[in-house]
mmCIF file of C-alpha atoms and ligand atoms in Angstrom:
data_model
loop_
_atom_site.group_PDB
_atom_site.id
_atom_site.type_symbol
_atom_site.label_atom_id
_atom_site.label_comp_id
_atom_site.label_asym_id
_atom_site.label_seq_id
_atom_site.Cartn_x
_atom_site.Cartn_y
_atom_site.Cartn_z
ATOM 1 C CA ALA A 603 127.300 111.020 137.667
ATOM 2 C CA ALA A 604 124.930 112.496 140.241
ATOM 3 C CA LYS A 605 126.098 112.704 143.824
ATOM 4 C CA ARG A 606 124.793 109.892 145.966
ATOM 5 C CA SER A 607 122.456 111.908 148.169
ATOM 6 C CA GLY A 608 119.273 110.156 149.306
ATOM 7 C CA ARG A 609 117.194 112.245 146.962
ATOM 8 C CA ASP A 610 119.286 111.520 143.897
ATOM 9 C CA ARG A 611 119.063 107.810 144.381
ATOM 10 C CA VAL A 612 115.300 107.603 143.837
ATOM 11 C CA SER A 613 115.278 109.367 140.482
ATOM 12 C CA VAL A 614 116.956 108.288 137.282
ATOM 13 C CA TYR A 615 120.261 110.089 136.957
ATOM 14 C CA ARG A 616 122.021 107.783 134.591
ATOM 15 C CA PRO A 617 122.518 110.054 131.603
ATOM 16 C CA GLU A 618 122.100 107.309 129.019
ATOM 17 C CA LEU A 619 118.688 106.368 130.458
ATOM 18 C CA ARG A 620 117.526 109.978 130.542
ATOM 19 C CA THR A 621 118.679 110.399 126.972
ATOM 20 C CA ALA A 622 116.883 107.259 125.816
ATOM 21 C CA ARG A 623 113.637 108.424 127.391
ATOM 22 C CA GLU A 624 113.947 111.918 125.974
ATOM 23 C CA THR A 625 114.655 110.475 122.549
ATOM 24 C CA PHE A 626 111.603 108.221 122.788
ATOM 25 C CA THR A 627 109.391 111.160 123.840
ATOM 26 C CA ARG A 628 110.740 113.423 121.104
ATOM 27 C CA ILE A 629 110.342 110.798 118.390
ATOM 28 C CA SER A 630 106.844 109.780 119.440
ATOM 29 C CA ALA A 631 105.709 113.434 119.655
ATOM 30 C CA GLY A 632 107.084 114.128 116.180
ATOM 31 C CA LEU A 633 105.714 110.944 114.621
ATOM 32 C CA ARG A 634 102.198 111.862 115.734
ATOM 33 C CA HIS A 635 102.103 114.599 113.063
ATOM 34 C CA ALA A 636 104.360 112.983 110.497
ATOM 35 C CA ILE A 637 101.575 111.881 108.117
ATOM 36 C CA ASP A 638 99.663 115.196 108.277
ATOM 37 C CA ARG A 639 102.799 117.236 107.739
ATOM 38 C CA GLY A 640 103.825 115.201 104.728
ATOM 39 C CA GLU A 641 107.095 114.136 106.363
ATOM 40 C CA LEU A 642 106.803 110.458 105.430
ATOM 41 C CA ALA A 643 107.943 108.993 102.129
ATOM 42 C CA VAL A 644 108.249 105.486 100.776
ATOM 43 C CA HIS A 645 111.504 104.523 99.126
ATOM 44 C CA TYR A 646 112.007 101.315 97.181
ATOM 45 C CA GLN A 647 114.829 98.834 96.775
ATOM 46 C CA PRO A 648 114.858 96.317 93.898
ATOM 47 C CA VAL A 649 114.979 92.561 94.438
ATOM 48 C CA VAL A 650 116.783 90.971 91.505
ATOM 49 C CA GLU A 651 117.064 87.565 89.885
ATOM 50 C CA LEU A 652 120.501 85.916 89.738
ATOM 51 C CA PRO A 653 122.567 85.908 87.606
ATOM 52 C CA SER A 654 120.708 88.257 85.212
ATOM 53 C CA ALA A 655 120.138 91.015 87.842
ATOM 54 C CA ARG A 656 116.688 91.636 86.358
ATOM 55 C CA ILE A 657 114.315 93.298 88.835
ATOM 56 C CA VAL A 658 111.506 90.951 89.904
ATOM 57 C CA ALA A 659 110.236 92.896 92.918
ATOM 58 C CA VAL A 660 110.677 96.109 94.899
ATOM 59 C CA GLU A 661 110.719 96.400 98.692
ATOM 60 C CA ALA A 662 108.975 99.417 100.226
ATOM 61 C CA LEU A 663 111.135 101.092 102.898
ATOM 62 C CA LEU A 664 109.686 103.915 104.967
ATOM 63 C CA ARG A 665 111.554 107.223 105.317
ATOM 64 C CA TRP A 666 110.817 109.975 107.829
ATOM 65 C CA THR A 667 112.242 113.457 107.366
ATOM 66 C CA PRO A 668 110.993 115.946 109.967
ATOM 67 C CA ALA A 669 112.221 119.577 109.972
ATOM 68 C CA GLY A 670 115.406 118.633 111.853
ATOM 69 C CA GLY A 671 116.552 116.143 109.189
ATOM 70 C CA PRO A 672 116.036 112.428 108.424
ATOM 71 C CA VAL A 673 115.561 109.919 111.258
ATOM 72 C CA PRO A 674 116.717 106.323 110.525
ATOM 73 C CA PRO A 675 113.989 103.617 110.473
ATOM 74 C CA LEU A 676 115.824 101.648 113.142
ATOM 75 C CA ASP A 677 115.329 104.665 115.458
ATOM 76 C CA PHE A 678 111.678 105.476 114.750
ATOM 77 C CA ILE A 679 110.076 102.142 113.728
ATOM 78 C CA PRO A 680 110.449 100.662 117.254
ATOM 79 C CA VAL A 681 108.838 103.815 118.719
ATOM 80 C CA ALA A 682 106.005 103.600 116.181
ATOM 81 C CA GLU A 683 105.513 99.951 117.143
ATOM 82 C CA GLU A 684 105.560 100.552 120.886
ATOM 83 C CA THR A 685 103.104 103.465 120.706
ATOM 84 C CA GLY A 686 100.798 101.744 118.210
ATOM 85 C CA MET A 687 101.371 104.523 115.653
ATOM 86 C CA ILE A 688 102.708 101.880 113.289
ATOM 87 C CA VAL A 689 99.064 100.910 112.628
ATOM 88 C CA PRO A 690 98.024 104.155 110.819
ATOM 89 C CA ILE A 691 101.557 104.669 109.489
ATOM 90 C CA GLY A 692 101.703 101.115 108.122
ATOM 91 C CA ALA A 693 98.306 101.600 106.455
ATOM 92 C CA TRP A 694 99.666 104.774 104.808
ATOM 93 C CA VAL A 695 102.790 102.929 103.607
ATOM 94 C CA LEU A 696 100.762 100.078 102.134
ATOM 95 C CA ASP A 697 98.451 102.454 100.268
ATOM 96 C CA GLN A 698 101.293 104.575 98.885
ATOM 97 C CA ALA A 699 103.398 101.547 97.941
ATOM 98 C CA CYS A 700 100.544 99.742 96.159
ATOM 99 C CA ARG A 701 99.807 102.889 94.125
ATOM 100 C CA ASP A 702 103.475 103.311 93.139
ATOM 101 C CA ALA A 703 104.045 99.623 92.419
ATOM 102 C CA LYS A 704 100.984 99.253 90.162
ATOM 103 C CA ALA A 705 102.857 100.721 87.184
ATOM 104 C CA TRP A 706 105.948 98.573 87.817
ATOM 105 C CA HIS A 707 103.751 95.505 87.958
ATOM 106 C CA ASP A 708 101.935 96.455 84.758
ATOM 107 C CA ARG A 709 105.124 97.270 82.837
ATOM 108 C CA HIS A 710 107.600 94.750 84.254
ATOM 109 C CA GLY A 711 105.585 92.116 86.124
ATOM 110 C CA ALA A 712 107.376 93.201 89.299
ATOM 111 C CA SER A 713 105.965 92.315 92.712
ATOM 112 C CA LEU A 714 105.810 94.617 95.733
ATOM 113 C CA THR A 715 107.078 93.589 99.145
ATOM 114 C CA VAL A 716 106.013 95.551 102.235
ATOM 115 C CA ASN A 717 107.281 95.249 105.823
ATOM 116 C CA VAL A 718 104.492 94.580 108.305
ATOM 117 C CA SER A 719 104.791 94.824 112.106
ATOM 118 C CA VAL A 720 103.243 92.381 114.542
ATOM 119 C CA ARG A 721 101.101 95.256 115.819
ATOM 120 C CA GLN A 722 99.490 95.611 112.397
ATOM 121 C CA LEU A 723 99.016 91.867 111.986
ATOM 122 C CA ALA A 724 97.316 91.721 115.398
ATOM 123 C CA GLU A 725 94.720 94.354 114.398
ATOM 124 C CA PRO A 726 91.374 92.573 113.893
ATOM 125 C CA GLY A 727 90.631 94.259 110.537
ATOM 126 C CA PHE A 728 94.115 93.933 109.062
ATOM 127 C CA ALA A 729 93.326 91.380 106.330
ATOM 128 C CA GLU A 730 90.283 93.384 105.189
ATOM 129 C CA GLN A 731 92.357 96.567 105.116
ATOM 130 C CA VAL A 732 94.961 94.920 102.897
ATOM 131 C CA LEU A 733 92.310 93.559 100.529
ATOM 132 C CA ARG A 734 90.578 96.968 100.334
ATOM 133 C CA THR A 735 93.885 98.636 99.511
ATOM 134 C CA LEU A 736 94.526 96.141 96.715
ATOM 135 C CA ALA A 737 91.016 96.689 95.309
ATOM 136 C CA ARG A 738 91.430 100.484 95.448
ATOM 137 C CA THR A 739 94.856 100.569 93.816
ATOM 138 C CA GLY A 740 94.350 97.779 91.292
ATOM 139 C CA LEU A 741 97.462 95.851 92.345
ATOM 140 C CA PRO A 742 96.680 92.108 92.151
ATOM 141 C CA ALA A 743 96.996 90.027 95.340
ATOM 142 C CA SER A 744 99.499 87.782 93.532
ATOM 143 C CA ALA A 745 101.846 90.792 93.233
ATOM 144 C CA LEU A 746 101.940 91.539 96.967
ATOM 145 C CA VAL A 747 104.352 90.046 99.501
ATOM 146 C CA LEU A 748 104.113 90.892 103.207
ATOM 147 C CA GLU A 749 107.417 90.703 105.128
ATOM 148 C CA ILE A 750 107.166 89.636 108.746
ATOM 149 C CA THR A 751 110.257 89.419 110.957
ATOM 150 C CA GLU A 752 111.243 86.002 112.158
ATOM 151 C CA SER A 753 110.606 86.937 115.806
ATOM 152 C CA VAL A 754 106.848 86.732 115.170
ATOM 153 C CA PHE A 755 107.173 83.035 114.523
ATOM 154 C CA VAL A 756 109.305 81.991 117.473
ATOM 155 C CA GLY A 757 108.994 81.767 121.224
ATOM 156 C CA VAL A 758 105.440 83.072 121.416
ATOM 157 C CA ALA A 759 103.522 79.919 120.531
ATOM 158 C CA ASP A 760 100.250 80.872 122.300
ATOM 159 C CA ASP A 761 100.054 84.495 121.193
ATOM 160 C CA ALA A 762 101.201 83.571 117.730
ATOM 161 C CA ALA A 763 98.207 81.373 116.818
ATOM 162 C CA PRO A 764 95.836 84.210 115.771
ATOM 163 C CA LEU A 765 98.684 85.925 113.906
ATOM 164 C CA LEU A 766 99.480 82.786 111.957
ATOM 165 C CA ALA A 767 95.758 82.387 111.216
ATOM 166 C CA ALA A 768 95.651 85.970 109.888
ATOM 167 C CA LEU A 769 98.591 85.204 107.613
ATOM 168 C CA ASP A 770 96.901 82.058 106.356
ATOM 169 C CA GLY A 771 93.758 84.053 105.582
ATOM 170 C CA LEU A 772 95.775 86.475 103.467
ATOM 171 C CA ARG A 773 97.521 83.623 101.702
ATOM 172 C CA GLU A 774 94.150 82.173 100.706
ATOM 173 C CA HIS A 775 93.653 85.366 98.706
ATOM 174 C CA GLY A 776 96.972 84.845 96.908
ATOM 175 C CA ILE A 777 99.047 87.286 98.947
ATOM 176 C CA ARG A 778 102.486 85.854 99.765
ATOM 177 C CA VAL A 779 104.267 85.963 103.108
ATOM 178 C CA ALA A 780 108.039 86.321 103.569
ATOM 179 C CA ILE A 781 110.038 85.801 106.753
ATOM 180 C CA ASP A 782 112.349 88.809 107.052
ATOM 181 C CA ASP A 783 115.816 88.748 108.627
ATOM 182 C CA PHE A 784 115.725 84.951 108.619
ATOM 183 C CA GLY A 785 118.463 83.410 110.746
ATOM 184 C CA THR A 786 118.487 86.153 113.393
ATOM 185 C CA GLY A 787 115.727 84.499 115.448
ATOM 186 C CA TYR A 788 115.739 81.014 116.814
ATOM 187 C CA SER A 789 113.366 79.049 114.636
ATOM 188 C CA SER A 790 114.770 75.709 113.604
ATOM 189 C CA LEU A 791 114.826 74.946 109.939
ATOM 190 C CA SER A 792 112.501 71.975 110.371
ATOM 191 C CA TYR A 793 109.908 74.145 112.146
ATOM 192 C CA LEU A 794 109.587 76.169 108.952
ATOM 193 C CA THR A 795 107.538 73.422 107.354
ATOM 194 C CA GLN A 796 104.668 74.273 109.713
ATOM 195 C CA LEU A 797 104.617 78.001 109.069
ATOM 196 C CA PRO A 798 102.336 79.930 106.687
ATOM 197 C CA VAL A 799 105.292 81.202 104.685
ATOM 198 C CA ASP A 800 106.196 81.444 100.990
ATOM 199 C CA ILE A 801 109.606 83.157 100.919
ATOM 200 C CA LEU A 802 112.675 83.334 103.189
ATOM 201 C CA LYS A 803 114.785 86.462 103.335
ATOM 202 C CA ILE A 804 118.239 85.464 104.528
ATOM 203 C CA ASP A 805 119.538 88.193 106.837
ATOM 204 C CA ARG A 806 122.590 90.019 105.559
ATOM 205 C CA SER A 807 124.619 88.911 108.587
ATOM 206 C CA PHE A 808 124.692 85.450 106.942
ATOM 207 C CA VAL A 809 126.117 86.686 103.686
ATOM 208 C CA PRO A 810 129.900 86.230 103.972
ATOM 209 C CA ALA A 811 131.694 89.597 103.838
ATOM 210 C CA ASP A 812 134.630 87.998 102.045
ATOM 211 C CA PRO A 813 133.519 84.974 100.024
ATOM 212 C CA ALA A 814 137.171 83.946 99.604
ATOM 213 C CA ASP A 815 137.304 82.705 103.200
ATOM 214 C CA ALA A 816 133.668 81.813 103.561
ATOM 215 C CA ALA A 817 134.179 78.258 104.777
ATOM 216 C CA GLY A 818 132.739 79.017 108.226
ATOM 217 C CA GLY A 819 129.307 78.748 109.833
ATOM 218 C CA ASP A 820 127.669 81.557 107.872
ATOM 219 C CA HIS A 821 128.297 79.736 104.673
ATOM 220 C CA ALA A 822 126.919 76.468 106.085
ATOM 221 C CA PHE A 823 123.756 78.130 107.349
ATOM 222 C CA THR A 824 123.130 79.856 104.051
ATOM 223 C CA ARG A 825 123.661 76.592 102.184
ATOM 224 C CA ALA A 826 121.240 74.761 104.499
ATOM 225 C CA VAL A 827 118.551 77.416 104.027
ATOM 226 C CA LEU A 828 118.965 77.324 100.264
ATOM 227 C CA GLN A 829 118.769 73.512 100.216
ATOM 228 C CA LEU A 830 115.619 73.690 102.275
ATOM 229 C CA GLY A 831 114.256 76.182 99.796
ATOM 230 C CA THR A 832 114.918 73.799 96.952
ATOM 231 C CA SER A 833 113.395 70.763 98.672
ATOM 232 C CA ARG A 834 110.317 72.626 99.908
ATOM 233 C CA GLN A 835 109.943 75.030 96.988
ATOM 234 C CA LEU A 836 110.521 77.869 99.419
ATOM 235 C CA PRO A 837 112.448 80.512 97.497
ATOM 236 C CA ALA A 838 115.070 82.521 99.367
ATOM 237 C CA ILE A 839 116.205 86.112 98.901
ATOM 238 C CA ALA A 840 119.734 86.968 100.052
ATOM 239 C CA GLU A 841 119.775 90.417 101.682
ATOM 240 C CA GLY A 842 122.662 92.875 101.796
ATOM 241 C CA ILE A 843 124.649 91.836 98.710
ATOM 242 C CA GLU A 844 127.276 94.551 98.366
ATOM 243 C CA THR A 845 129.822 93.044 95.949
ATOM 244 C CA GLN A 846 130.002 91.104 92.713
ATOM 245 C CA GLU A 847 131.869 88.337 94.588
ATOM 246 C CA GLN A 848 129.037 87.920 97.068
ATOM 247 C CA ALA A 849 126.499 87.820 94.240
ATOM 248 C CA ARG A 850 128.525 85.104 92.508
ATOM 249 C CA LEU A 851 128.917 83.047 95.692
ATOM 250 C CA LEU A 852 125.199 83.156 96.461
ATOM 251 C CA HIS A 853 124.382 82.182 92.897
ATOM 252 C CA ASP A 854 126.871 79.293 93.127
ATOM 253 C CA LEU A 855 125.156 78.156 96.327
ATOM 254 C CA GLY A 856 121.867 77.999 94.443
ATOM 255 C CA CYS A 857 120.307 81.303 95.464
ATOM 256 C CA ARG A 858 118.079 82.733 92.734
ATOM 257 C CA LEU A 859 117.041 86.054 94.296
ATOM 258 C CA ALA A 860 119.074 88.835 95.880
ATOM 259 C CA GLN A 861 118.909 92.366 97.165
ATOM 260 C CA GLY A 862 121.620 94.816 98.130
ATOM 261 C CA TYR A 863 123.627 97.930 97.375
ATOM 262 C CA HIS A 864 125.551 96.034 94.673
ATOM 263 C CA PHE A 865 122.410 95.959 92.512
ATOM 264 C CA ALA A 866 120.539 99.051 93.690
ATOM 265 C CA LYS A 867 120.195 101.124 96.841
ATOM 266 C CA PRO A 868 116.783 102.145 98.167
ATOM 267 C CA GLY A 869 115.517 105.390 96.659
ATOM 268 C CA PRO A 870 112.434 107.378 95.646
ATOM 269 C CA VAL A 871 110.206 106.551 92.663
ATOM 270 C CA ALA A 872 112.454 108.276 90.095
ATOM 271 C CA HIS A 873 115.451 106.296 91.363
ATOM 272 C CA VAL A 874 113.540 103.016 90.913
ATOM 273 C CA GLU A 875 112.443 104.035 87.408
ATOM 274 C CA ALA A 876 116.123 104.543 86.553
ATOM 275 C CA ALA A 877 116.980 101.134 88.020
ATOM 276 C CA PHE A 878 114.330 99.503 85.789
ATOM 277 C CA LEU A 879 115.825 101.238 82.739
ATOM 278 C CA ARG A 880 119.269 100.005 83.689
ATOM 279 C CA LEU A 881 118.448 96.439 84.755
ATOM 280 C CA ASN A 882 115.316 95.506 82.739
ATOM 281 C CA PRO A 883 116.038 97.378 79.493
ATOM 282 C CA ALA A 884 114.385 94.921 77.107
ATOM 283 C CA LEU A 885 111.091 95.232 78.929
ATOM 284 C CA THR A 886 111.087 99.015 79.169
ATOM 285 C CA PRO A 887 108.833 100.568 76.508
HETATM 286 P P1 C2E B 2087 114.593 95.251 106.430
HETATM 287 O O1 C2E B 2087 113.171 95.053 106.062
HETATM 288 O O2 C2E B 2087 115.402 94.036 106.717
HETATM 289 O O3 C2E B 2087 115.197 96.110 105.233
HETATM 290 C C1 C2E B 2087 116.515 95.979 104.779
HETATM 291 C C2 C2E B 2087 117.396 97.083 105.305
HETATM 292 O O4 C2E B 2087 118.727 96.867 104.850
HETATM 293 C C3 C2E B 2087 117.007 98.491 104.830
HETATM 294 O O5 C2E B 2087 117.344 99.407 105.847
HETATM 295 C C4 C2E B 2087 117.923 98.667 103.619
HETATM 296 O O6 C2E B 2087 118.151 100.033 103.298
HETATM 297 C C5 C2E B 2087 119.165 97.995 104.101
HETATM 298 N N1 C2E B 2087 120.006 97.484 103.016
HETATM 299 C C6 C2E B 2087 119.637 97.072 101.781
HETATM 300 N N2 C2E B 2087 120.698 96.638 101.067
HETATM 301 C C7 C2E B 2087 121.776 96.762 101.849
HETATM 302 C C8 C2E B 2087 123.193 96.475 101.666
HETATM 303 O O7 C2E B 2087 123.650 96.011 100.626
HETATM 304 N N3 C2E B 2087 124.009 96.739 102.736
HETATM 305 C C9 C2E B 2087 123.533 97.260 103.896
HETATM 306 N N4 C2E B 2087 124.399 97.489 104.877
HETATM 307 N N5 C2E B 2087 122.201 97.540 104.110
HETATM 308 C C10 C2E B 2087 121.352 97.274 103.102
HETATM 309 P P2 C2E B 2087 116.358 100.580 106.279
HETATM 310 O O8 C2E B 2087 115.687 101.144 105.088
HETATM 311 O O9 C2E B 2087 117.130 101.480 107.176
HETATM 312 O O10 C2E B 2087 115.251 99.820 107.132
HETATM 313 C C11 C2E B 2087 115.575 99.184 108.339
HETATM 314 C C12 C2E B 2087 114.430 98.335 108.831
HETATM 315 O O11 C2E B 2087 113.316 99.163 109.191
HETATM 316 C C13 C2E B 2087 113.880 97.358 107.801
HETATM 317 O O12 C2E B 2087 114.723 96.231 107.726
HETATM 318 C C14 C2E B 2087 112.520 97.056 108.390
HETATM 319 O O13 C2E B 2087 112.618 96.098 109.409
HETATM 320 C C15 C2E B 2087 112.151 98.388 109.013
HETATM 321 N N6 C2E B 2087 111.220 99.094 108.116
HETATM 322 C C16 C2E B 2087 111.491 99.893 107.051
HETATM 323 N N7 C2E B 2087 110.345 100.342 106.473
HETATM 324 C C17 C2E B 2087 109.330 99.806 107.191
HETATM 325 C C18 C2E B 2087 107.894 99.890 107.103
HETATM 326 O O14 C2E B 2087 107.296 100.513 106.212
HETATM 327 N N8 C2E B 2087 107.181 99.196 108.062
HETATM 328 C C19 C2E B 2087 107.793 98.461 109.043
HETATM 329 N N9 C2E B 2087 107.013 97.829 109.938
HETATM 330 N N10 C2E B 2087 109.115 98.357 109.135
HETATM 331 C C20 C2E B 2087 109.888 99.016 108.229
HETATM 332 MG MG1 MG B 2088 112.186 93.831 104.891
HETATM 333 MG MG1 MG B 2089 115.385 92.193 106.083
HETATM 334 MG MG1 MG B 2090 117.167 93.296 107.984
#
């Protein structure tokens, strides 16, 4: 640590803070050119039906590989959100993903689900941009799901009103809305009935690691969400299924949709094509 001289005290000498700021600066400088330099790619992870494991949708997951090597989304997405760069980057993702997913929708009836940040949703022209992208790529509105993290819906009642209105506008066109990472925020289950939402994605932290001793709170929460889904026709997708045992448990609890390494990891277009061949063979021409 820096010596406690008067001068040192006024500047930031805590190494972890300096590092965080340098990392932020480096990432935001690099991201600025990421689209132009062709460093961004969209990978896709299947969402499957239980118990058949047939693919019913693919989730678009952004990848960034600058010259120095890949940077994880959890490192660069928050920087893109804070700087506002997520707006052009998100538009690029949506366009690319709709173009890729068109063929999967035509051949397999698969939907496309795309992660959308609050910053994008708050842009005045967002709904029009989405509709233009659908028109340009030919993907029907009924095949598109927008994933919004649960935090958008909680604790920000005043600011949230225009965002919820934007979501409702999109839903009037047939686009569906999913709450991502459900369970990690603080929305009560009963509050859900008032939200413009069509699908719940149960965060992977609520999928018991070892179903054999899954009698605890995780299990109860998951069961409650699934029951709610049944009573309100709100389908749920269980995220982060890594084993056959977890898949079986979720199916036994009444979960019809799942996603996770057990079925397929995220990967580029060719990887998804292979997953369709493996999991939806009867429908592959
Ligand atoms: P998410 O939307 O909740 O996506 C699921 C994450 O879990 C992905 O991480 C995926 O690779 C990972 N995952 C899937 N199955 C498993 C599993 O069985 N086990 C484990 N341990 N992990 C699994 P990824 O790709 O690193 O993305 C992280 C987050 O970054 C996403 O979480 C999403 O919030 C955000 N993100 C990714 N792409 C975009 C994008 O295009 N736009 C926005 N706004 N956010 C994005
Ligand atoms: Mg997601
Ligand atoms: Mg998620
Ligand atoms: Mg998540």
